[in-house]
PDB file of C-alpha atoms in Angstrom:
ATOM      1  CA  ARG A 200     171.796 -27.586  73.137  1.00 31.00           C
ATOM      2  CA  ARG A 201     171.065 -27.207  69.564  1.00 30.00           C
ATOM      3  CA  ARG A 202     167.806 -25.582  69.178  1.00 32.00           C
ATOM      4  CA  GLY A 203     166.563 -27.655  72.086  1.00 35.00           C
ATOM      5  CA  ARG A 204     166.294 -30.777  70.137  1.00 36.00           C
ATOM      6  CA  GLY A 205     168.629 -32.918  71.920  1.00 36.00           C
ATOM      7  CA  ARG A 206     166.160 -33.418  74.832  1.00 39.00           C
ATOM      8  CA  THR A 207     163.625 -35.198  72.906  1.00 41.00           C
ATOM      9  CA  LYS A 208     163.493 -38.983  72.016  1.00 44.00           C
ATOM     10  CA  GLU A 209     164.629 -39.937  68.597  1.00 46.00           C
ATOM     11  CA  THR A 210     161.647 -40.416  66.228  1.00 48.00           C
ATOM     12  CA  GLY A 211     161.227 -42.368  62.945  1.00 50.00           C
ATOM     13  CA  ALA A 212     161.169 -38.911  61.113  1.00 47.00           C
ATOM     14  CA  CYS A 213     164.499 -37.937  62.719  1.00 47.00           C
ATOM     15  CA  ARG A 214     166.096 -41.312  61.539  1.00 55.00           C
ATOM     16  CA  ARG A 215     164.865 -41.184  58.107  1.00 60.00           C
ATOM     17  CA  TYR A 216     165.462 -37.196  57.390  1.00 55.00           C
ATOM     18  CA  PRO A 217     167.858 -36.063  60.023  1.00 62.00           C
ATOM     19  CA  GLU A 218     168.280 -32.201  59.602  1.00 72.00           C
ATOM     20  CA  ALA A 219     166.155 -31.913  56.537  1.00 87.00           C
ATOM     21  CA  VAL A 220     163.074 -32.051  58.838  1.00 89.00           C
ATOM     22  CA  PHE A 221     163.824 -28.619  59.642  1.00 91.00           C
ATOM     23  CA  GLU A 222     164.578 -27.307  56.262  1.00 93.00           C
ATOM     24  CA  LEU A 223     162.001 -24.964  55.120  1.00 92.00           C
ATOM     25  CA  ASP A 224     161.976 -26.204  51.319  1.00 92.00           C
ATOM     26  CA  PHE A 225     161.692 -29.876  52.489  1.00 93.00           C
ATOM     27  CA  PHE A 226     158.779 -28.843  54.651  1.00 95.00           C
ATOM     28  CA  ARG A 227     157.100 -27.298  51.929  1.00 94.00           C
ATOM     29  CA  GLN A 228     157.210 -30.424  49.804  1.00 95.00           C
ATOM     30  CA  ASN A 229     156.732 -32.955  52.314  1.00 95.00           C
ATOM     31  CA  PRO A 230     155.496 -31.627  55.894  1.00 96.00           C
ATOM     32  CA  GLU A 231     154.623 -35.013  57.266  1.00 95.00           C
ATOM     33  CA  PRO A 232     157.941 -35.770  58.772  1.00 94.00           C
ATOM     34  CA  PHE A 233     158.115 -32.386  60.902  1.00 95.00           C
ATOM     35  CA  TYR A 234     154.438 -33.047  61.765  1.00 96.00           C
ATOM     36  CA  GLU A 235     155.309 -36.302  63.143  1.00 94.00           C
ATOM     37  CA  LEU A 236     158.537 -35.063  64.832  1.00 93.00           C
ATOM     38  CA  ALA A 237     156.490 -31.841  66.004  1.00 95.00           C
ATOM     39  CA  LYS A 238     154.292 -34.474  68.231  1.00 94.00           C
ATOM     40  CA  ALA A 239     157.251 -35.504  70.188  1.00 91.00           C
ATOM     41  CA  LEU A 240     158.579 -32.163  70.441  1.00 90.00           C
ATOM     42  CA  TRP A 241     155.668 -30.378  71.732  1.00 93.00           C
ATOM     43  CA  PRO A 242     155.833 -29.065  75.611  1.00 90.00           C
ATOM     44  CA  GLY A 243     153.521 -31.087  77.817  1.00 85.00           C
ATOM     45  CA  PRO A 244     153.230 -32.539  81.369  1.00 84.00           C
ATOM     46  CA  HIS A 245     156.706 -34.372  80.745  1.00 84.00           C
ATOM     47  CA  SER A 246     158.401 -31.080  80.194  1.00 86.00           C
ATOM     48  CA  LYS A 247     159.561 -29.664  83.393  1.00 93.00           C
ATOM     49  CA  PRO A 248     161.980 -26.830  84.175  1.00 95.00           C
ATOM     50  CA  THR A 249     165.269 -27.518  85.692  1.00 96.00           C
ATOM     51  CA  LYS A 250     167.223 -25.846  88.408  1.00 97.00           C
ATOM     52  CA  ALA A 251     168.942 -23.789  85.555  1.00 97.00           C
ATOM     53  CA  HIS A 252     165.613 -22.439  84.330  1.00 97.00           C
ATOM     54  CA  LYS A 253     164.838 -21.673  87.997  1.00 97.00           C
ATOM     55  CA  PHE A 254     167.967 -19.670  88.372  1.00 98.00           C
ATOM     56  CA  VAL A 255     167.305 -17.627  85.604  1.00 98.00           C
ATOM     57  CA  LYS A 256     163.670 -16.651  87.500  1.00 97.00           C
ATOM     58  CA  LEU A 257     165.787 -16.235  90.505  1.00 98.00           C
ATOM     59  CA  LEU A 258     167.886 -13.410  88.642  1.00 98.00           C
ATOM     60  CA  SER A 259     164.745 -11.792  87.233  1.00 98.00           C
ATOM     61  CA  ASP A 260     163.258 -11.936  90.824  1.00 97.00           C
ATOM     62  CA  LYS A 261     166.346 -10.206  92.147  1.00 97.00           C
ATOM     63  CA  GLY A 262     166.280  -7.547  89.644  1.00 97.00           C
ATOM     64  CA  GLN A 263     169.421  -8.863  88.061  1.00 97.00           C
ATOM     65  CA  LEU A 264     168.234 -10.197  84.600  1.00 98.00           C
ATOM     66  CA  VAL A 265     168.415  -8.071  81.612  1.00 98.00           C
ATOM     67  CA  ARG A 266     167.142 -10.607  79.279  1.00 98.00           C
ATOM     68  CA  CYS A 267     167.425 -14.354  78.750  1.00 98.00           C
ATOM     69  CA  TYR A 268     168.575 -15.541  75.183  1.00 98.00           C
ATOM     70  CA  THR A 269     167.837 -18.986  74.601  1.00 97.00           C
ATOM     71  CA  GLN A 270     168.097 -21.300  71.611  1.00 94.00           C
ATOM     72  CA  ASN A 271     165.683 -23.829  73.182  1.00 93.00           C
ATOM     73  CA  ILE A 272     162.297 -24.300  71.730  1.00 93.00           C
ATOM     74  CA  ASP A 273     160.459 -25.539  74.775  1.00 93.00           C
ATOM     75  CA  SER A 274     159.448 -22.323  76.631  1.00 94.00           C
ATOM     76  CA  LEU A 275     160.670 -23.796  79.959  1.00 95.00           C
ATOM     77  CA  GLU A 276     161.986 -20.277  81.016  1.00 96.00           C
ATOM     78  CA  VAL A 277     158.618 -18.918  81.122  1.00 95.00           C
ATOM     79  CA  ALA A 278     157.179 -22.210  82.639  1.00 94.00           C
ATOM     80  CA  ALA A 279     159.819 -21.591  85.519  1.00 96.00           C
ATOM     81  CA  GLY A 280     158.204 -18.201  86.033  1.00 96.00           C
ATOM     82  CA  VAL A 281     160.529 -15.833  84.015  1.00 97.00           C
ATOM     83  CA  PRO A 282     158.205 -13.163  82.568  1.00 97.00           C
ATOM     84  CA  ALA A 283     157.745 -13.670  78.888  1.00 96.00           C
ATOM     85  CA  ASP A 284     159.063 -10.215  78.222  1.00 97.00           C
ATOM     86  CA  LYS A 285     162.448 -11.027  79.691  1.00 98.00           C
ATOM     87  CA  VAL A 286     162.766 -14.141  77.240  1.00 98.00           C
ATOM     88  CA  VAL A 287     164.104 -14.088  73.572  1.00 98.00           C
ATOM     89  CA  ALA A 288     163.340 -17.259  71.876  1.00 97.00           C
ATOM     90  CA  ALA A 289     165.931 -16.898  69.242  1.00 96.00           C
ATOM     91  CA  HIS A 290     164.849 -20.268  67.391  1.00 95.00           C
ATOM     92  CA  GLY A 291     161.270 -19.579  68.210  1.00 95.00           C
ATOM     93  CA  ASN A 292     158.916 -22.123  69.931  1.00 96.00           C
ATOM     94  CA  PHE A 293     155.533 -23.818  70.052  1.00 96.00           C
ATOM     95  CA  ASP A 294     153.789 -20.730  71.566  1.00 95.00           C
ATOM     96  CA  THR A 295     152.570 -19.332  68.402  1.00 96.00           C
ATOM     97  CA  ALA A 296     151.953 -20.623  65.100  1.00 98.00           C
ATOM     98  CA  SER A 297     152.025 -19.225  61.350  1.00 97.00           C
ATOM     99  CA  CYS A 298     150.949 -20.036  57.733  1.00 97.00           C
ATOM    100  CA  VAL A 299     154.020 -20.598  55.793  1.00 95.00           C
ATOM    101  CA  ALA A 300     152.044 -19.523  52.530  1.00 94.00           C
ATOM    102  CA  THR A 301     150.575 -16.379  53.837  1.00 96.00           C
ATOM    103  CA  GLY A 302     152.669 -15.244  56.810  1.00 94.00           C
ATOM    104  CA  GLU A 303     149.411 -14.723  58.756  1.00 97.00           C
ATOM    105  CA  LYS A 304     149.432 -16.102  62.183  1.00 97.00           C
ATOM    106  CA  VAL A 305     146.929 -18.975  63.128  1.00 98.00           C
ATOM    107  CA  ASP A 306     145.746 -20.378  66.382  1.00 98.00           C
ATOM    108  CA  ALA A 307     148.578 -22.230  68.185  1.00 97.00           C
ATOM    109  CA  ALA A 308     145.978 -24.365  70.373  1.00 97.00           C
ATOM    110  CA  ALA A 309     144.000 -25.221  67.329  1.00 98.00           C
ATOM    111  CA  LEU A 310     146.917 -26.381  65.465  1.00 98.00           C
ATOM    112  CA  ARG A 311     147.998 -28.572  68.096  1.00 97.00           C
ATOM    113  CA  GLU A 312     144.637 -30.208  68.347  1.00 98.00           C
ATOM    114  CA  ALA A 313     144.564 -30.729  64.517  1.00 98.00           C
ATOM    115  CA  LEU A 314     148.296 -32.004  64.638  1.00 98.00           C
ATOM    116  CA  PHE A 315     147.509 -34.637  67.545  1.00 97.00           C
ATOM    117  CA  ALA A 316     144.163 -35.464  65.767  1.00 98.00           C
ATOM    118  CA  GLY A 317     145.921 -36.175  62.463  1.00 97.00           C
ATOM    119  CA  GLU A 318     143.788 -33.347  60.976  1.00 98.00           C
ATOM    120  CA  MET A 319     146.559 -31.154  59.515  1.00 98.00           C
ATOM    121  CA  ALA A 320     145.524 -31.585  56.089  1.00 97.00           C
ATOM    122  CA  SER A 321     142.145 -29.801  56.763  1.00 98.00           C
ATOM    123  CA  PHE A 322     143.366 -27.435  59.186  1.00 98.00           C
ATOM    124  CA  ASN A 323     146.070 -26.303  56.336  1.00 98.00           C
ATOM    125  CA  GLU A 324     143.136 -25.983  53.807  1.00 98.00           C
ATOM    126  CA  ARG A 325     141.148 -23.853  56.185  1.00 97.00           C
ATOM    127  CA  SER A 326     144.228 -21.556  57.001  1.00 98.00           C
ATOM    128  CA  GLY A 327     145.357 -20.761  53.485  1.00 97.00           C
ATOM    129  CA  GLY A 328     148.412 -23.151  53.227  1.00 97.00           C
ATOM    130  CA  LEU A 329     150.924 -24.953  55.244  1.00 97.00           C
ATOM    131  CA  CYS A 330     150.953 -24.051  58.895  1.00 98.00           C
ATOM    132  CA  LYS A 331     153.517 -24.806  61.460  1.00 97.00           C
ATOM    133  CA  SER A 332     154.606 -23.789  64.958  1.00 97.00           C
ATOM    134  CA  ASP A 333     156.788 -20.593  64.804  1.00 96.00           C
ATOM    135  CA  ILE A 334     159.980 -22.628  65.159  1.00 95.00           C
ATOM    136  CA  VAL A 335     162.795 -21.142  63.231  1.00 95.00           C
ATOM    137  CA  PHE A 336     163.682 -23.469  60.158  1.00 93.00           C
ATOM    138  CA  PHE A 337     166.870 -23.547  58.140  1.00 86.00           C
ATOM    139  CA  GLY A 338     166.092 -21.006  55.277  1.00 78.00           C
ATOM    140  CA  GLU A 339     164.029 -18.591  57.862  1.00 87.00           C
ATOM    141  CA  ALA A 340     165.100 -15.553  59.581  1.00 89.00           C
ATOM    142  CA  LEU A 341     165.286 -15.183  63.159  1.00 93.00           C
ATOM    143  CA  PRO A 342     162.597 -13.163  64.842  1.00 93.00           C
ATOM    144  CA  ALA A 343     162.910  -9.511  64.438  1.00 94.00           C
ATOM    145  CA  ARG A 344     162.760  -9.053  68.064  1.00 95.00           C
ATOM    146  CA  PHE A 345     166.098 -10.944  68.527  1.00 96.00           C
ATOM    147  CA  PHE A 346     167.850  -8.354  66.475  1.00 96.00           C
ATOM    148  CA  ASN A 347     166.001  -5.474  67.906  1.00 97.00           C
ATOM    149  CA  LEU A 348     166.904  -5.974  71.335  1.00 98.00           C
ATOM    150  CA  LEU A 349     170.677  -7.076  71.024  1.00 97.00           C
ATOM    151  CA  ALA A 350     172.333  -3.422  71.123  1.00 96.00           C
ATOM    152  CA  PRO A 351     170.128  -2.200  74.142  1.00 98.00           C
ATOM    153  CA  ASP A 352     170.348  -5.340  75.988  1.00 98.00           C
ATOM    154  CA  PHE A 353     173.863  -5.958  75.826  1.00 97.00           C
ATOM    155  CA  GLY A 354     174.544  -2.350  76.328  1.00 96.00           C
ATOM    156  CA  GLU A 355     172.942  -2.399  79.713  1.00 97.00           C
ATOM    157  CA  ALA A 356     174.419  -5.928  80.777  1.00 98.00           C
ATOM    158  CA  GLU A 357     177.238  -5.967  83.383  1.00 97.00           C
ATOM    159  CA  LEU A 358     177.767  -9.731  83.178  1.00 98.00           C
ATOM    160  CA  LEU A 359     177.028 -12.577  80.520  1.00 98.00           C
ATOM    161  CA  LEU A 360     176.224 -16.116  81.823  1.00 98.00           C
ATOM    162  CA  VAL A 361     176.430 -18.778  79.029  1.00 98.00           C
ATOM    163  CA  VAL A 362     174.868 -22.019  80.154  1.00 97.00           C
ATOM    164  CA  GLY A 363     174.308 -25.391  78.501  1.00 95.00           C
ATOM    165  CA  THR A 364     175.311 -24.880  74.936  1.00 93.00           C
ATOM    166  CA  SER A 365     177.605 -26.019  72.213  1.00 92.00           C
ATOM    167  CA  LEU A 366     177.983 -22.530  70.625  1.00 91.00           C
ATOM    168  CA  GLU A 367     177.851 -23.880  67.124  1.00 89.00           C
ATOM    169  CA  VAL A 368     174.753 -22.280  65.629  1.00 87.00           C
ATOM    170  CA  HIS A 369     175.284 -18.811  64.322  1.00 86.00           C
ATOM    171  CA  PRO A 370     174.386 -16.006  64.580  1.00 88.00           C
ATOM    172  CA  PHE A 371     173.277 -17.107  68.050  1.00 91.00           C
ATOM    173  CA  ALA A 372     176.823 -18.328  69.082  1.00 91.00           C
ATOM    174  CA  SER A 373     178.052 -14.741  68.052  1.00 91.00           C
ATOM    175  CA  LEU A 374     176.381 -13.232  70.880  1.00 94.00           C
ATOM    176  CA  ILE A 375     179.232 -13.966  73.335  1.00 95.00           C
ATOM    177  CA  ASP A 376     181.093 -11.085  71.667  1.00 93.00           C
ATOM    178  CA  LEU A 377     178.567  -8.357  72.034  1.00 94.00           C
ATOM    179  CA  GLY A 378     178.578  -5.966  74.860  1.00 92.00           C
ATOM    180  CA  ARG A 379     181.456  -4.074  76.631  1.00 93.00           C
ATOM    181  CA  PRO A 380     185.032  -5.592  75.629  1.00 92.00           C
ATOM    182  CA  THR A 381     185.710  -5.525  79.428  1.00 94.00           C
ATOM    183  CA  MET A 382     182.238  -7.293  80.333  1.00 96.00           C
ATOM    184  CA  PRO A 383     182.989 -10.472  82.452  1.00 97.00           C
ATOM    185  CA  ARG A 384     181.659 -13.689  80.822  1.00 97.00           C
ATOM    186  CA  ALA A 385     181.095 -17.253  82.653  1.00 98.00           C
ATOM    187  CA  LEU A 386     180.578 -20.320  80.664  1.00 98.00           C
ATOM    188  CA  ILE A 387     178.523 -22.810  82.602  1.00 98.00           C
ATOM    189  CA  ASN A 388     179.063 -26.082  80.498  1.00 97.00           C
ATOM    190  CA  ARG A 389     180.211 -29.603  80.553  1.00 96.00           C
ATOM    191  CA  GLU A 390     182.888 -28.976  78.144  1.00 96.00           C
ATOM    192  CA  ARG A 391     184.712 -25.770  77.036  1.00 95.00           C
ATOM    193  CA  VAL A 392     183.341 -24.137  73.919  1.00 94.00           C
ATOM    194  CA  GLY A 393     183.388 -21.002  72.233  1.00 92.00           C
ATOM    195  CA  GLU A 394     187.203 -20.420  72.218  1.00 91.00           C
ATOM    196  CA  ALA A 395     188.460 -19.239  68.938  1.00 74.00           C
ATOM    197  CA  LEU A 396     185.207 -18.534  67.760  1.00 67.00           C
ATOM    198  CA  ALA A 397     184.808 -16.912  64.483  1.00 63.00           C
ATOM    199  CA  THR A 398     181.634 -14.505  65.093  1.00 56.00           C
ATOM    200  CA  ARG A 399     179.280 -12.992  62.891  1.00 56.00           C
ATOM    201  CA  LEU A 400     177.727 -10.160  64.460  1.00 59.00           C
ATOM    202  CA  THR A 401     180.840  -8.457  65.527  1.00 59.00           C
ATOM    203  CA  ALA A 402     183.788  -7.140  63.874  1.00 54.00           C
ATOM    204  CA  GLY A 403     187.099  -8.592  65.533  1.00 59.00           C
ATOM    205  CA  GLY A 404     185.203 -10.753  67.648  1.00 67.00           C
ATOM    206  CA  SER A 405     187.345 -13.880  68.999  1.00 79.00           C
ATOM    207  CA  GLY A 406     185.240 -15.802  71.367  1.00 90.00           C
ATOM    208  CA  PHE A 407     186.336 -16.874  74.707  1.00 94.00           C
ATOM    209  CA  ASN A 408     189.849 -16.812  76.225  1.00 93.00           C
ATOM    210  CA  PHE A 409     190.019 -18.855  79.275  1.00 95.00           C
ATOM    211  CA  THR A 410     193.780 -18.467  79.297  1.00 92.00           C
ATOM    212  CA  ASP A 411     196.197 -16.287  81.470  1.00 89.00           C
ATOM    213  CA  ALA A 412     197.368 -14.852  78.326  1.00 87.00           C
ATOM    214  CA  ALA A 413     194.109 -13.029  77.808  1.00 87.00           C
ATOM    215  CA  VAL A 414     194.677  -9.222  77.286  1.00 86.00           C
ATOM    216  CA  VAL A 415     191.532  -8.736  79.284  1.00 87.00           C
ATOM    217  CA  PRO A 416     191.107 -11.588  81.900  1.00 93.00           C
ATOM    218  CA  ARG A 417     187.446 -11.618  81.788  1.00 95.00           C
ATOM    219  CA  ASP A 418     186.230 -15.056  80.936  1.00 96.00           C
ATOM    220  CA  VAL A 419     185.773 -17.952  83.614  1.00 97.00           C
ATOM    221  CA  PHE A 420     184.992 -21.472  82.858  1.00 97.00           C
ATOM    222  CA  LEU A 421     182.689 -23.341  85.408  1.00 98.00           C
ATOM    223  CA  PRO A 422     182.835 -26.869  84.349  1.00 97.00           C
ATOM    224  CA  GLY A 423     180.140 -29.482  85.070  1.00 97.00           C
ATOM    225  CA  ASP A 424     176.308 -30.070  85.253  1.00 97.00           C
ATOM    226  CA  ALA A 425     174.647 -26.739  84.883  1.00 97.00           C
ATOM    227  CA  ASP A 426     171.910 -27.825  87.499  1.00 97.00           C
ATOM    228  CA  ALA A 427     174.677 -28.455  90.170  1.00 97.00           C
ATOM    229  CA  THR A 428     176.719 -25.475  89.248  1.00 97.00           C
ATOM    230  CA  VAL A 429     173.902 -22.922  89.474  1.00 97.00           C
ATOM    231  CA  GLU A 430     172.860 -24.745  92.915  1.00 97.00           C
ATOM    232  CA  ARG A 431     176.541 -23.811  94.264  1.00 97.00           C
ATOM    233  CA  LEU A 432     176.428 -20.456  92.861  1.00 97.00           C
ATOM    234  CA  VAL A 433     172.940 -19.716  94.496  1.00 97.00           C
ATOM    235  CA  ALA A 434     174.246 -21.090  97.854  1.00 97.00           C
ATOM    236  CA  ALA A 435     177.456 -18.939  97.595  1.00 97.00           C
ATOM    237  CA  ALA A 436     175.041 -15.938  97.176  1.00 96.00           C
ATOM    238  CA  GLY A 437     173.169 -16.516 100.235  1.00 97.00           C
ATOM    239  CA  TRP A 438     169.999 -17.010  98.022  1.00 97.00           C
ATOM    240  CA  GLU A 439     167.542 -19.917  97.526  1.00 96.00           C
ATOM    241  CA  LEU A 440     166.185 -21.284  94.169  1.00 94.00           C
ATOM    242  CA  PRO A 441     162.365 -20.914  93.659  1.00 86.00           C
ATOM    243  CA  GLY A 442     160.497 -23.995  94.808  1.00 79.00           C
ATOM    244  CA  SER A 443     163.387 -25.189  96.836  1.00 62.00           C
ATOM    245  CA  VAL A 444     162.344 -26.836 100.262  1.00 44.00           C
TER     246      VAL A 444
END
């Protein structure tokens, strides 16, 4: 899911400005389209963790999770009960907010209140300039924590699970080629992706190879719905998803 945007309804801002809504230069010139979209994207009572999210919690509970790297911006991993320090939100989320002009943090709850009250102009004025949730826009760097944890996490990991993604957005897509060259990797997805991938974080990375011709046969494709697939995996392990009856 690209930056987690695909799971929200289309708004007028999306129709009029497409990807420009998430461009930093466009935001500086005209923040209103993003503010309109942010109200639809902001996680609320309608945002519920899926079985795939609960699977990540189960792995954490079992002491099997090194880290969960996510492109989604809805914080549903933490909502499912995954400890926040076990999650790296590579493209940010709504949990924190900053002033674009000063780089200083602002109160995310106060920003949300101003956003839904239509009072962002006065909030920005009080805060020293344009403010937004800490969602990574085009033109912004990914969080430092993302890069700082890559080497230790992938050095420790013994298995890589890749769930529900197009593997089109870099540098996130390049993560599949980190770690030991013999580390098993499983793709849980509706379609095969990440093959012959020109990665950017590694030298010589080539993505998945699900064929019998692989020099190191380490990649497995588990096709279908992610929730249904993790249910089968959990059952095969003799486990139970959190919240299951």
